[in-house]
mmCIF file of C-alpha atoms in Angstrom:
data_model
loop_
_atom_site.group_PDB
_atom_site.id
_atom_site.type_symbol
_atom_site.label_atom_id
_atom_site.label_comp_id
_atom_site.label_asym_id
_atom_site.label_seq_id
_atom_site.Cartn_x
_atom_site.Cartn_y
_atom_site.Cartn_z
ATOM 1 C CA UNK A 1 120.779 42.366 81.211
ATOM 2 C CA UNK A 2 120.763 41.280 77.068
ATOM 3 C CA UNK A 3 120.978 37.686 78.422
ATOM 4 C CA UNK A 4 118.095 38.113 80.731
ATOM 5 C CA UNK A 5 116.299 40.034 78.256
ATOM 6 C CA UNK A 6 116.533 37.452 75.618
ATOM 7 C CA UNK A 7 115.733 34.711 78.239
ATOM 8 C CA UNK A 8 112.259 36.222 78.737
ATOM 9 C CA UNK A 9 111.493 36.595 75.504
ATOM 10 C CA UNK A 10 112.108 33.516 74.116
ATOM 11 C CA UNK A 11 110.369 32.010 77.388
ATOM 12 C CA UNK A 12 107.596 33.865 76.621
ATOM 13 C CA UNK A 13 106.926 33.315 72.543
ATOM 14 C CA UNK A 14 108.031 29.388 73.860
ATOM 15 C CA UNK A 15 104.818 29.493 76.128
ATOM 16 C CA UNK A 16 102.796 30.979 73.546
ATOM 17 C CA UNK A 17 100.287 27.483 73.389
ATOM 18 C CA UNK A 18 100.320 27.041 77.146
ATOM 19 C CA UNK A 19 99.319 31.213 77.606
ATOM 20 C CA UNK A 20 95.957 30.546 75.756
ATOM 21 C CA UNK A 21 94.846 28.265 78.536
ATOM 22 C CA UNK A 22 94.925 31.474 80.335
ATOM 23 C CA UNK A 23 91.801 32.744 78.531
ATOM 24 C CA UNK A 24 90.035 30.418 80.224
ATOM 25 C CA UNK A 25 90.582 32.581 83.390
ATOM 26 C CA UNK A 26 88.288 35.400 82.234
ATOM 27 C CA UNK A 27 85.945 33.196 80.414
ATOM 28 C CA UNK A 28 85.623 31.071 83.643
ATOM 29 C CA UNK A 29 84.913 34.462 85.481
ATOM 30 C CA UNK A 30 82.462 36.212 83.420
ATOM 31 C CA UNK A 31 81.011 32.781 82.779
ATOM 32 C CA UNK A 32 79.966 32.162 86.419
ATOM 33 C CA UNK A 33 78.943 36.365 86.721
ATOM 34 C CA UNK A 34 76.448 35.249 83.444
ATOM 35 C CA UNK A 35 74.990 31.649 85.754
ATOM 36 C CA UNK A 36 74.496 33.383 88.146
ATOM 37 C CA UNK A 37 70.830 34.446 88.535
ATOM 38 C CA UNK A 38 70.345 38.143 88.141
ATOM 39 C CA UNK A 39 67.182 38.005 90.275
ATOM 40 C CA UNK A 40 68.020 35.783 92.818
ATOM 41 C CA UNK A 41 71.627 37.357 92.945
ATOM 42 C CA UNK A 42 70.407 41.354 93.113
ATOM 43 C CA UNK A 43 66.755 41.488 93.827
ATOM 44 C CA UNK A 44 65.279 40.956 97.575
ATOM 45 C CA UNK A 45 62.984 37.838 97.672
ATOM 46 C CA UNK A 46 59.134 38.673 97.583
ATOM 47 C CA UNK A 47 56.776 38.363 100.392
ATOM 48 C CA UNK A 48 52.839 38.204 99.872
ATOM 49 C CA UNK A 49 50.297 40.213 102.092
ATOM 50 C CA UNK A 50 47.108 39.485 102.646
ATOM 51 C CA UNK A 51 44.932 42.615 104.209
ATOM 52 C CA UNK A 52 41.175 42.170 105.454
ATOM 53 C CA UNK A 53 39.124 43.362 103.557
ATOM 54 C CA UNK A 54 38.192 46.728 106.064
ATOM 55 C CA UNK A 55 41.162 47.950 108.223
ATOM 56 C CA UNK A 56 44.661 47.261 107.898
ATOM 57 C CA UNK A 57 46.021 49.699 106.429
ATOM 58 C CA UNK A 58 48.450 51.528 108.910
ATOM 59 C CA UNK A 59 49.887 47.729 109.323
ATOM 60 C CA UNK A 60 50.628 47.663 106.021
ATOM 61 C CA UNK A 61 51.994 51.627 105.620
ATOM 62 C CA UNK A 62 54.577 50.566 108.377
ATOM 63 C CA UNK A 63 55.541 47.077 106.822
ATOM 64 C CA UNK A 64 55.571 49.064 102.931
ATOM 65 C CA UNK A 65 58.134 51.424 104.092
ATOM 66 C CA UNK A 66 60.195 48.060 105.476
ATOM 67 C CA UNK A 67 60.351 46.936 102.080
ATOM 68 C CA UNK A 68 63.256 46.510 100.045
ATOM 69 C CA UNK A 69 66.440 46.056 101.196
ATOM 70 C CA UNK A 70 66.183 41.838 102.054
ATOM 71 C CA UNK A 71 62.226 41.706 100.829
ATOM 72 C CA UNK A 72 59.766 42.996 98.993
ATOM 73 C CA UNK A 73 56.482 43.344 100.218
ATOM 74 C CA UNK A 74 53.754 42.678 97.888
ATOM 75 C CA UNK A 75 49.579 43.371 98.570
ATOM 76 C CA UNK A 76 47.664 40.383 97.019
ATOM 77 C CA UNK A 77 44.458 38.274 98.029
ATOM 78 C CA UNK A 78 44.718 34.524 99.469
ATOM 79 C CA UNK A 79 44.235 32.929 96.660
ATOM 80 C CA UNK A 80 47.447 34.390 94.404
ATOM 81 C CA UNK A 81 49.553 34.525 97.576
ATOM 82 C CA UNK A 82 48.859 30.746 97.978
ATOM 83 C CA UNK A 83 49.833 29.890 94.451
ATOM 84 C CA UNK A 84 52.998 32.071 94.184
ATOM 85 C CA UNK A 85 54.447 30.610 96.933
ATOM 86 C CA UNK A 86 53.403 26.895 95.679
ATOM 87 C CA UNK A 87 55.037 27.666 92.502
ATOM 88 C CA UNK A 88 58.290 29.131 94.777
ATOM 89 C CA UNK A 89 58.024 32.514 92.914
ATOM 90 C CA UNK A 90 57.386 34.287 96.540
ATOM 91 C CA UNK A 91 59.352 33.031 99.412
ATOM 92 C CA UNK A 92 55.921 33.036 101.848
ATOM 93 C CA UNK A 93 52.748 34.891 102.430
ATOM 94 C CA UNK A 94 51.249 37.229 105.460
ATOM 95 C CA UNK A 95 47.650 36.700 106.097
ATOM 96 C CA UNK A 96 45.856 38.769 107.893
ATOM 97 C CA UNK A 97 42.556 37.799 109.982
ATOM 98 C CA UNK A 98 39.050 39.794 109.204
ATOM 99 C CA UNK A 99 38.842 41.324 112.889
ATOM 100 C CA UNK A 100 42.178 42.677 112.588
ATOM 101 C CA UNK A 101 41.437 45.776 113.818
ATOM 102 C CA UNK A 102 39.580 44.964 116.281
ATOM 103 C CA UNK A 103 41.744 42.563 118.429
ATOM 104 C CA UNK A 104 44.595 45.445 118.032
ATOM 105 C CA UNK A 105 42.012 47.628 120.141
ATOM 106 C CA UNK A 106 41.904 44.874 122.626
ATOM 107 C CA UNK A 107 45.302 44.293 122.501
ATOM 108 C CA UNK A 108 45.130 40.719 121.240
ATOM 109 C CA UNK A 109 47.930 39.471 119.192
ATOM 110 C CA UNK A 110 48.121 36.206 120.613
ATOM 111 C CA UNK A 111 48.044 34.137 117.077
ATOM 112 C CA UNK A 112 47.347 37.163 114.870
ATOM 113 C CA UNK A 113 49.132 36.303 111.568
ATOM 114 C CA UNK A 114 48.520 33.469 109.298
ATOM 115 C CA UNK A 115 52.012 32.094 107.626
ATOM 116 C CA UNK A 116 52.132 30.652 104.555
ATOM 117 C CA UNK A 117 55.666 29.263 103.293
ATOM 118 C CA UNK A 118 56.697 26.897 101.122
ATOM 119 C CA UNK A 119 59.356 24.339 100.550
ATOM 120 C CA UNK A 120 61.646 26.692 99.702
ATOM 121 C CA UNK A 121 61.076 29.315 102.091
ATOM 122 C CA UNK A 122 64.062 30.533 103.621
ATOM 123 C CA UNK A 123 63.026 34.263 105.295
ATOM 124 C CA UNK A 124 60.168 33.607 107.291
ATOM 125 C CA UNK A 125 61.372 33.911 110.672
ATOM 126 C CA UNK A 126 62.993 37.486 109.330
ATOM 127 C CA UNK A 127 59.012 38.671 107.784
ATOM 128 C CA UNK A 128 57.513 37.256 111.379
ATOM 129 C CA UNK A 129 59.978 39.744 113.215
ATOM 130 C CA UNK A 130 59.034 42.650 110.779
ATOM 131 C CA UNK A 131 55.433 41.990 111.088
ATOM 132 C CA UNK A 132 55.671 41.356 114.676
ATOM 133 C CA UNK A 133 57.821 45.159 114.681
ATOM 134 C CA UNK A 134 54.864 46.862 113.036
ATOM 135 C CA UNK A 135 52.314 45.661 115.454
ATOM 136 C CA UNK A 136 54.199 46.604 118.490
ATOM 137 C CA UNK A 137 54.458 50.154 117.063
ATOM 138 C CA UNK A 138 50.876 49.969 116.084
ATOM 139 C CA UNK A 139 50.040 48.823 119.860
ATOM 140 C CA UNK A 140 52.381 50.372 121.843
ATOM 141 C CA UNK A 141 50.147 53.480 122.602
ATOM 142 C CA UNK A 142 47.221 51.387 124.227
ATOM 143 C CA UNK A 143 49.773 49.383 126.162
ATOM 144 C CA UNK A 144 51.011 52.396 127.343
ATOM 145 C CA UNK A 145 47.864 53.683 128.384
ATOM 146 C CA UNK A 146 46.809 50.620 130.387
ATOM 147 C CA UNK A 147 50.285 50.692 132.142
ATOM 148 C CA UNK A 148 49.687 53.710 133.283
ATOM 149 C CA UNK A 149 45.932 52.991 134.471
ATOM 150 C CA UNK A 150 46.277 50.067 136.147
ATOM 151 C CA UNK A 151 50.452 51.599 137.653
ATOM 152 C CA UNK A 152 48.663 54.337 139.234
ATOM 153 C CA UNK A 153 50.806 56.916 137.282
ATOM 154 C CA UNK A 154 48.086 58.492 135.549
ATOM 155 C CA UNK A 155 44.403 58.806 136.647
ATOM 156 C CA UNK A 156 41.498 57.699 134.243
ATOM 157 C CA UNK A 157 40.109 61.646 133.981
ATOM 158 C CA UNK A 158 43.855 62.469 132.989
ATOM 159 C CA UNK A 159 44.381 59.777 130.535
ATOM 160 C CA UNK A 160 42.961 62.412 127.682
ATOM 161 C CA UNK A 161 45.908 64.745 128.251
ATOM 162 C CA UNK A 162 48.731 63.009 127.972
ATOM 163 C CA UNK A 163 47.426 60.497 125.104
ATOM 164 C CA UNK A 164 49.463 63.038 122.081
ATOM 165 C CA UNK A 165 52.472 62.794 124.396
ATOM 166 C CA UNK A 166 52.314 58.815 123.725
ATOM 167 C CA UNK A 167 51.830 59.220 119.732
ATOM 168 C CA UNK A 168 55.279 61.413 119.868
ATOM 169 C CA UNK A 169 57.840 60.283 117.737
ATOM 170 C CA UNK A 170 61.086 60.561 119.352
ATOM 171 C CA UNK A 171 64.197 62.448 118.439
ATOM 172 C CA UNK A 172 66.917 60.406 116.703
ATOM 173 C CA UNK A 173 68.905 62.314 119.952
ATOM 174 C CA UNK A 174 66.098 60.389 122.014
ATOM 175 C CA UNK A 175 66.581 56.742 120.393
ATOM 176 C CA UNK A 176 67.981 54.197 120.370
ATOM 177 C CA UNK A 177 70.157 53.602 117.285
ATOM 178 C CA UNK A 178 71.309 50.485 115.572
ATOM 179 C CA UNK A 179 74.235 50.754 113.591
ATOM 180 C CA UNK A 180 75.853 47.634 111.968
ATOM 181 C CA UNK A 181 79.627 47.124 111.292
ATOM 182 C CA UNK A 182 81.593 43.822 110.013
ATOM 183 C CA UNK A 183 84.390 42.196 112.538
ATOM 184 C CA UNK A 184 87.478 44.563 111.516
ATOM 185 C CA UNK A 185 84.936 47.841 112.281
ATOM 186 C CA UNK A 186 83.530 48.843 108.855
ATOM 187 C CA UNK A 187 80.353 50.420 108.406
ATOM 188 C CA UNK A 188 77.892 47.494 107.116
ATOM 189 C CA UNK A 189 75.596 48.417 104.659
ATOM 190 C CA UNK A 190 73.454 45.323 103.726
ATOM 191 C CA UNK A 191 73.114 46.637 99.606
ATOM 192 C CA UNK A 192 76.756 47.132 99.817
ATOM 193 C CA UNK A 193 77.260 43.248 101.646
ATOM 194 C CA UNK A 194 74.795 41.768 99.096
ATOM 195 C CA UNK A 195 77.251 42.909 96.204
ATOM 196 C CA UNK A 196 80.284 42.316 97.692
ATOM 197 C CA UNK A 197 79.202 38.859 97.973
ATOM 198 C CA UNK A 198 79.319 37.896 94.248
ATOM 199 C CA UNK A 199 82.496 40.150 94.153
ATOM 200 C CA UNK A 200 83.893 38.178 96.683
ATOM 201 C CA UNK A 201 82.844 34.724 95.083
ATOM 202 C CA UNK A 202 84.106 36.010 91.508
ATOM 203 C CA UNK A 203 87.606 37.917 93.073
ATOM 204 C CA UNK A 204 88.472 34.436 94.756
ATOM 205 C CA UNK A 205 87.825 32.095 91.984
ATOM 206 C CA UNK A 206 90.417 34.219 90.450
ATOM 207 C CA UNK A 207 92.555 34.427 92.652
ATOM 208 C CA UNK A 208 92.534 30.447 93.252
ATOM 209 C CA UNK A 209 92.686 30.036 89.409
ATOM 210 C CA UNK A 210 95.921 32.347 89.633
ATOM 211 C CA UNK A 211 97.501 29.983 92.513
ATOM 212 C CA UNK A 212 96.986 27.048 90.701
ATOM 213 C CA UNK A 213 98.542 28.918 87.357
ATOM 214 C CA UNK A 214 101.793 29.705 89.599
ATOM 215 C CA UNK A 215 101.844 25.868 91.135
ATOM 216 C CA UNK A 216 102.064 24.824 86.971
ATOM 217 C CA UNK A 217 104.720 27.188 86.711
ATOM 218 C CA UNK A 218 106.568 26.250 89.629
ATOM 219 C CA UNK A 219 106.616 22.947 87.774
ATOM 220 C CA UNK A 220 107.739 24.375 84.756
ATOM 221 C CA UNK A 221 110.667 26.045 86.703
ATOM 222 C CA UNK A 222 111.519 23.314 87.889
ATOM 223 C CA UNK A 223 111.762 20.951 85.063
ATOM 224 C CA UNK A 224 113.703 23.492 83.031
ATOM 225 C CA UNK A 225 116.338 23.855 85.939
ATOM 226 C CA UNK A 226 117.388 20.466 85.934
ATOM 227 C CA UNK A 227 117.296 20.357 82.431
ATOM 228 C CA UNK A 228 121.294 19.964 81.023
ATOM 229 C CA UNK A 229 121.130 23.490 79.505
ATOM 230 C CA UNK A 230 120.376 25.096 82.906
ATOM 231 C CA UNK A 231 122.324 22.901 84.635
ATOM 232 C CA UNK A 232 125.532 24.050 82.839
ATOM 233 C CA UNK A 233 124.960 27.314 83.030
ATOM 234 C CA UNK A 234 123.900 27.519 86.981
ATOM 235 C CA UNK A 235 127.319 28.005 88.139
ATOM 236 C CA UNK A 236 127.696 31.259 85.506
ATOM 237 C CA UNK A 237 125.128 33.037 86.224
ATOM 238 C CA UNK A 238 123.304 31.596 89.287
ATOM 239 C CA UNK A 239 119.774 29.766 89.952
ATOM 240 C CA UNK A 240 117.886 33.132 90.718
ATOM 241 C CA UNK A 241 119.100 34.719 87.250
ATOM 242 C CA UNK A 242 118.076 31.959 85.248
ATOM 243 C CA UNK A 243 114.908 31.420 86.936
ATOM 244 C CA UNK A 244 113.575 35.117 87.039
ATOM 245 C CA UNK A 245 113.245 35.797 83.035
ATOM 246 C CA UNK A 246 110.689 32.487 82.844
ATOM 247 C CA UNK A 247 108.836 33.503 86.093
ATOM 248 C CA UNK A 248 108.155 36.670 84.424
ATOM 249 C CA UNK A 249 107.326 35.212 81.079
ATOM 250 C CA UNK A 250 104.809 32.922 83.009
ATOM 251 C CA UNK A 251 102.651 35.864 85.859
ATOM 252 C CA UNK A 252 102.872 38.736 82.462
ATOM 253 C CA UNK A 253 99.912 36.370 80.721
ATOM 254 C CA UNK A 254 98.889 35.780 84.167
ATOM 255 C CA UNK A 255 98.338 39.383 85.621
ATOM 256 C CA UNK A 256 96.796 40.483 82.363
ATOM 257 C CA UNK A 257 94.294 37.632 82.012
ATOM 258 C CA UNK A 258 93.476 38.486 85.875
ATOM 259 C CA UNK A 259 92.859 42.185 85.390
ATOM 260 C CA UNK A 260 90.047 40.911 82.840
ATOM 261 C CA UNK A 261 88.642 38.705 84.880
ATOM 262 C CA UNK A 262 88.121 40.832 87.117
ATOM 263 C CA UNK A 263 86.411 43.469 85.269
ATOM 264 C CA UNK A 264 83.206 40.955 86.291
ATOM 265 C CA UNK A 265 83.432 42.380 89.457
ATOM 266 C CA UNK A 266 81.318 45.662 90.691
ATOM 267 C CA UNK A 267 84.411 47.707 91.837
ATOM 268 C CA UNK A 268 87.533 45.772 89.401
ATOM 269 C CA UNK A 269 90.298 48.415 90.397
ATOM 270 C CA UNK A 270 90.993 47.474 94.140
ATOM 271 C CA UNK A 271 90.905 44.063 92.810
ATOM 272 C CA UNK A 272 93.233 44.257 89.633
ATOM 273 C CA UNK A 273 95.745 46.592 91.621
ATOM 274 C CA UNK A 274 95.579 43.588 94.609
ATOM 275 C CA UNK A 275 96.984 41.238 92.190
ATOM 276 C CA UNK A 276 100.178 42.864 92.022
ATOM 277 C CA UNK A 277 101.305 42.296 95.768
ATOM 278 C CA UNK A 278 99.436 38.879 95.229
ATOM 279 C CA UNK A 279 100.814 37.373 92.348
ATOM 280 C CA UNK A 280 104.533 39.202 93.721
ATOM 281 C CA UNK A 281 103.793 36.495 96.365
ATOM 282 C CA UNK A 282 102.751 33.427 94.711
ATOM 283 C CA UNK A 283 105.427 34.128 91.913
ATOM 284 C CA UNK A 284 108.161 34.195 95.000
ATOM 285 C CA UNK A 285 106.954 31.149 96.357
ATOM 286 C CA UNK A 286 106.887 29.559 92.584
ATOM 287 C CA UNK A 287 110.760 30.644 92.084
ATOM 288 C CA UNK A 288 111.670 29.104 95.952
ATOM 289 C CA UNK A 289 109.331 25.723 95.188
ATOM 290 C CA UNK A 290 111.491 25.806 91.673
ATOM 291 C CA UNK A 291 114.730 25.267 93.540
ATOM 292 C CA UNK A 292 113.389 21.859 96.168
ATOM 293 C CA UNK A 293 113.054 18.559 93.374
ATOM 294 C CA UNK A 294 111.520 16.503 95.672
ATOM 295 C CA UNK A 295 108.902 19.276 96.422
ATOM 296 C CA UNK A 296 108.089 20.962 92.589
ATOM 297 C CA UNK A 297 108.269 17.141 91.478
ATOM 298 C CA UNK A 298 105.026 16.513 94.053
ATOM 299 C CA UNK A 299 102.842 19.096 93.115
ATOM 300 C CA UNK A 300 101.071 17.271 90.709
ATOM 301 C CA UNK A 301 99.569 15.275 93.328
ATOM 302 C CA UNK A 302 98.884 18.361 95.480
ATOM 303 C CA UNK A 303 96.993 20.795 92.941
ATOM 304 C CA UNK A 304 94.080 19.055 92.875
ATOM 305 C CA UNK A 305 93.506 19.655 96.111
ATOM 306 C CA UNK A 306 94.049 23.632 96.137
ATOM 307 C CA UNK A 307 90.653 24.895 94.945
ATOM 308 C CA UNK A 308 89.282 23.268 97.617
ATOM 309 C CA UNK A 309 91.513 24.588 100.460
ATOM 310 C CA UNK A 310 91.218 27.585 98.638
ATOM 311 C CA UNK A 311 87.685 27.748 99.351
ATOM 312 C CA UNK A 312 87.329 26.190 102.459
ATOM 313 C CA UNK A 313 90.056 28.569 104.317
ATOM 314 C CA UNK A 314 89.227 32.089 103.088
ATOM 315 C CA UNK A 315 86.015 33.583 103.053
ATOM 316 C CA UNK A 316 85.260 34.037 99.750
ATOM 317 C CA UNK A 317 81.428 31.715 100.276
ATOM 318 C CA UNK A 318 81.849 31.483 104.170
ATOM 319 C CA UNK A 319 84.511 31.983 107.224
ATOM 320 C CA UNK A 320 84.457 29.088 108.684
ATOM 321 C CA UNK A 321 86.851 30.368 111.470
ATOM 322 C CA UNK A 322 83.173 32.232 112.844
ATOM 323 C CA UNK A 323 82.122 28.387 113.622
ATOM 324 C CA UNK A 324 85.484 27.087 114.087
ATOM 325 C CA UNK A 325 87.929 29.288 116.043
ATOM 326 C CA UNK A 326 90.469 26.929 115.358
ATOM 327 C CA UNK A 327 90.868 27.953 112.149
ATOM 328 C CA UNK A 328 91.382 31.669 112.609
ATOM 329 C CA UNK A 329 94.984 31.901 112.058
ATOM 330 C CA UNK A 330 94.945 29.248 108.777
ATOM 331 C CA UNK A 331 91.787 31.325 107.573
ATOM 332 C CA UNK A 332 92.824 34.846 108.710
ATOM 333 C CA UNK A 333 96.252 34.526 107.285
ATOM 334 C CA UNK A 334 95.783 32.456 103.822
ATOM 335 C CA UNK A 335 97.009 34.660 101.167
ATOM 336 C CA UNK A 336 93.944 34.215 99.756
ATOM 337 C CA UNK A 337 92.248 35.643 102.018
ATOM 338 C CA UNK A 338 94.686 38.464 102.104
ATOM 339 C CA UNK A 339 93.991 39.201 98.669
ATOM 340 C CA UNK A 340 89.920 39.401 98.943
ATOM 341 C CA UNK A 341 91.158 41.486 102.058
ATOM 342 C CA UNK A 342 93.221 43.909 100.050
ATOM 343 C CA UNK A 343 89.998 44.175 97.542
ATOM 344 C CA UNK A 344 88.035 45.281 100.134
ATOM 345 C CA UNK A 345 90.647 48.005 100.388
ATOM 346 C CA UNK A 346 92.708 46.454 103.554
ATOM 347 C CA UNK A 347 95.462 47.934 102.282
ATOM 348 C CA UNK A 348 98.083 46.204 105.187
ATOM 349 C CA UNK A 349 97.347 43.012 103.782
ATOM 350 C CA UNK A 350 98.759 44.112 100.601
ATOM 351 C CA UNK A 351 101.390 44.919 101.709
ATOM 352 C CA UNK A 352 101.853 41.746 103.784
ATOM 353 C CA UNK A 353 101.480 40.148 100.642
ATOM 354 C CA UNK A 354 104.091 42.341 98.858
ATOM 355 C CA UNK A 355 106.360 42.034 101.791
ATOM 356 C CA UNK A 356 106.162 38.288 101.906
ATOM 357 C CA UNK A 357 106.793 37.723 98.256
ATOM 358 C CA UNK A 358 109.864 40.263 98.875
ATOM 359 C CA UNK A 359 111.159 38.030 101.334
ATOM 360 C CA UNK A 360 110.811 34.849 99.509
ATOM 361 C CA UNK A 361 112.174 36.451 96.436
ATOM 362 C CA UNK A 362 115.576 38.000 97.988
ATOM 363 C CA UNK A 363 116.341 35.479 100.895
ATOM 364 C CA UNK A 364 116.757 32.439 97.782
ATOM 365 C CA UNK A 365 119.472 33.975 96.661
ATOM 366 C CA UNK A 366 121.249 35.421 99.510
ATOM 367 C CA UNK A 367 121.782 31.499 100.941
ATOM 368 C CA UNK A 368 122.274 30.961 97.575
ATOM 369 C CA UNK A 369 125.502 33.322 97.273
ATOM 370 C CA UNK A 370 126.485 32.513 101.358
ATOM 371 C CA UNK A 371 126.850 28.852 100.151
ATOM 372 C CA UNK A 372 129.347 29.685 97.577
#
């Protein structure tokens, strides 16, 4: 235990230079939370409206109370909508014709809206639906009504009496109710999915910086085990016993610059208690990788590829398994992705994690002691 002791201390006052390249870890972090732009990031995109200059109005009550959660409505005349969206401060414009009112009483909304996007624009079709939702609610009555006329189900001198029953607003027992949920059966809430977006983005840069931390140190291992001190005293005290003190000297620096790179995040505990079982894993995999020469001794040529696996086969910007289904097992099994997972509070793939790196960490040395 004194021998271990002392072997992780001096490993860890020896990496002393080496551990401040692990404050770039939360400087990377709360650097990319600071780019990123705080309106673009948080804040739903705006959307000009153009009215007529007489009617309108219940259009624009029903689209006002649609505002908010992916845009933001906003009442202006022609002229201002057309130069906000030139300038790409609004994403596109609603314009309204003069007789609006009118061809809603004849039930004309062939061509109704004027669109005005941009370059940019990116939510158009999403503000056609919505506008295209208010006018059917707007309309809905009269089409009723001349259903019913020309059906036969209602005669012309009856029409007056059941014209309130058409303006009823349903029951939410009477509806018909949307509710949206992501693939594992969550409830989705799209405030909630805009945030955990630049979670998710800042959570796996992390986590990728922390693989590529544990790849170094697998070199390190490495090295230092076929160095002639370690070499003489592997037969004394055994591979794993030499090779544990450094690992721990090496993912201490690392957990602790994690947890404060992930205080960028909205919701850092899930995250910073995820890294345990995470870097439990990598830090397994580091000690077995430690052990194989020809394997630690090619990493080199293998790291530079990692952040980009890293991003390409977990979701952290987009699951490409959804347009792929190929990929599902790489993607839905990449520790990586278990990790941004466990964040979300999957709680199994923590411990899949945890139980993995318990695996690679014991099974080492029990082929190690069967061989001797």
């Amino acid at each position: 235990m004194n021998f271990s002791l002392t072997l992780f201390k001096t490993a860890l006052l020896s990496r002393w230079r080496t551990g401040l390249l692990l404050l770039l870890l939360p400087l990377t972090v709360f650097g990319a939370r600071a780019l990123l732009p705080p309106e673009e990031a948080s804040a739903p995109v705006q959307v000009g409206v153009v009215l007529p200059e007489e009617g309108g109005e219940a259009f624009w009550e029903r689209l006002e109370k649609r505002s908010g959660l992916v845009a933001a409505f906003r009442r202006s005349g022609l002229s201002r909508a057309e130069r906000e969206v030139a300038a790409g401060r609004w994403d596109c414009a609603l314009v309204l014709p003069e007789d609006f009112e009118d061809r809603l009483t004849r039930l004309e909304v062939d061509g109704l809206f004027t669109l005005v996007t941009g370059p940019g624009s990116a939510v158009y079709p999403m503000v056609r639906e919505t506008a295209s939702a208010c006018v059917a609610e707007l309309i809905s009555p009269g089409m009723t009504e001349q259903y019913l006329l020309d059906s036969g189900i209602v005669e012309a001198d009856r029409l007056e009496a059941v014209r309130p029953r058409l303006r009823e607003v349903l029951l939410d027992r009477d509806r018909v109710l949307v509710s949206m949920e992501t693939r594992d059966g969550r409830p989705l809430d799209p405030l909630v999915l805009a945030d955990s977006g630049i979670s998710g983005l800042l959570s796996g840069l992390t986590a990728i910086l922390l693989l590529i931390w544990a790849l170094l140190a697998a070199m390190d291992l490495g090295r230092w085990l076929d160095a002639p001190f370690a070499r003489r005293l592997r037969p004394l005290r055994g591979a794993s016993a030499l090779l544990l003190p450094r690992l721990g000297a090496a993912l201490v620096p690392a957990l602790c610059a994690g947890a404060l790179a992930l205080l960028a995040v909205d919701r850092p505990l899930p995250c910073i208690l995820s890294l345990v079982p995470y870097l439990l894993f990598w830090g397994a995999a580091a000690l077995a990788l430690a052990r194989l020469r020809p394997v630690w001794s090619a990493l080199p040529a293998v790291i530079p590829f990692v952040p980009v696996l890293g991003v390409i086969l977990s979701p952290m910007l987009l699951d490409l398994s959804l347009l792929f289904p190929t990929l599902v097992p790489a993607v839905r099994w990449n520790p990586v992705t278990l990790y941004l997972r466990a964040c979300g509070g999957s709680w199994p793939d923590a411990l899949l994690l945890a139980a993995a790196g318990a695996v690679l960490l014991v099974l080492p040395p029990l082929l190690e002691r069967k061989r001797a």
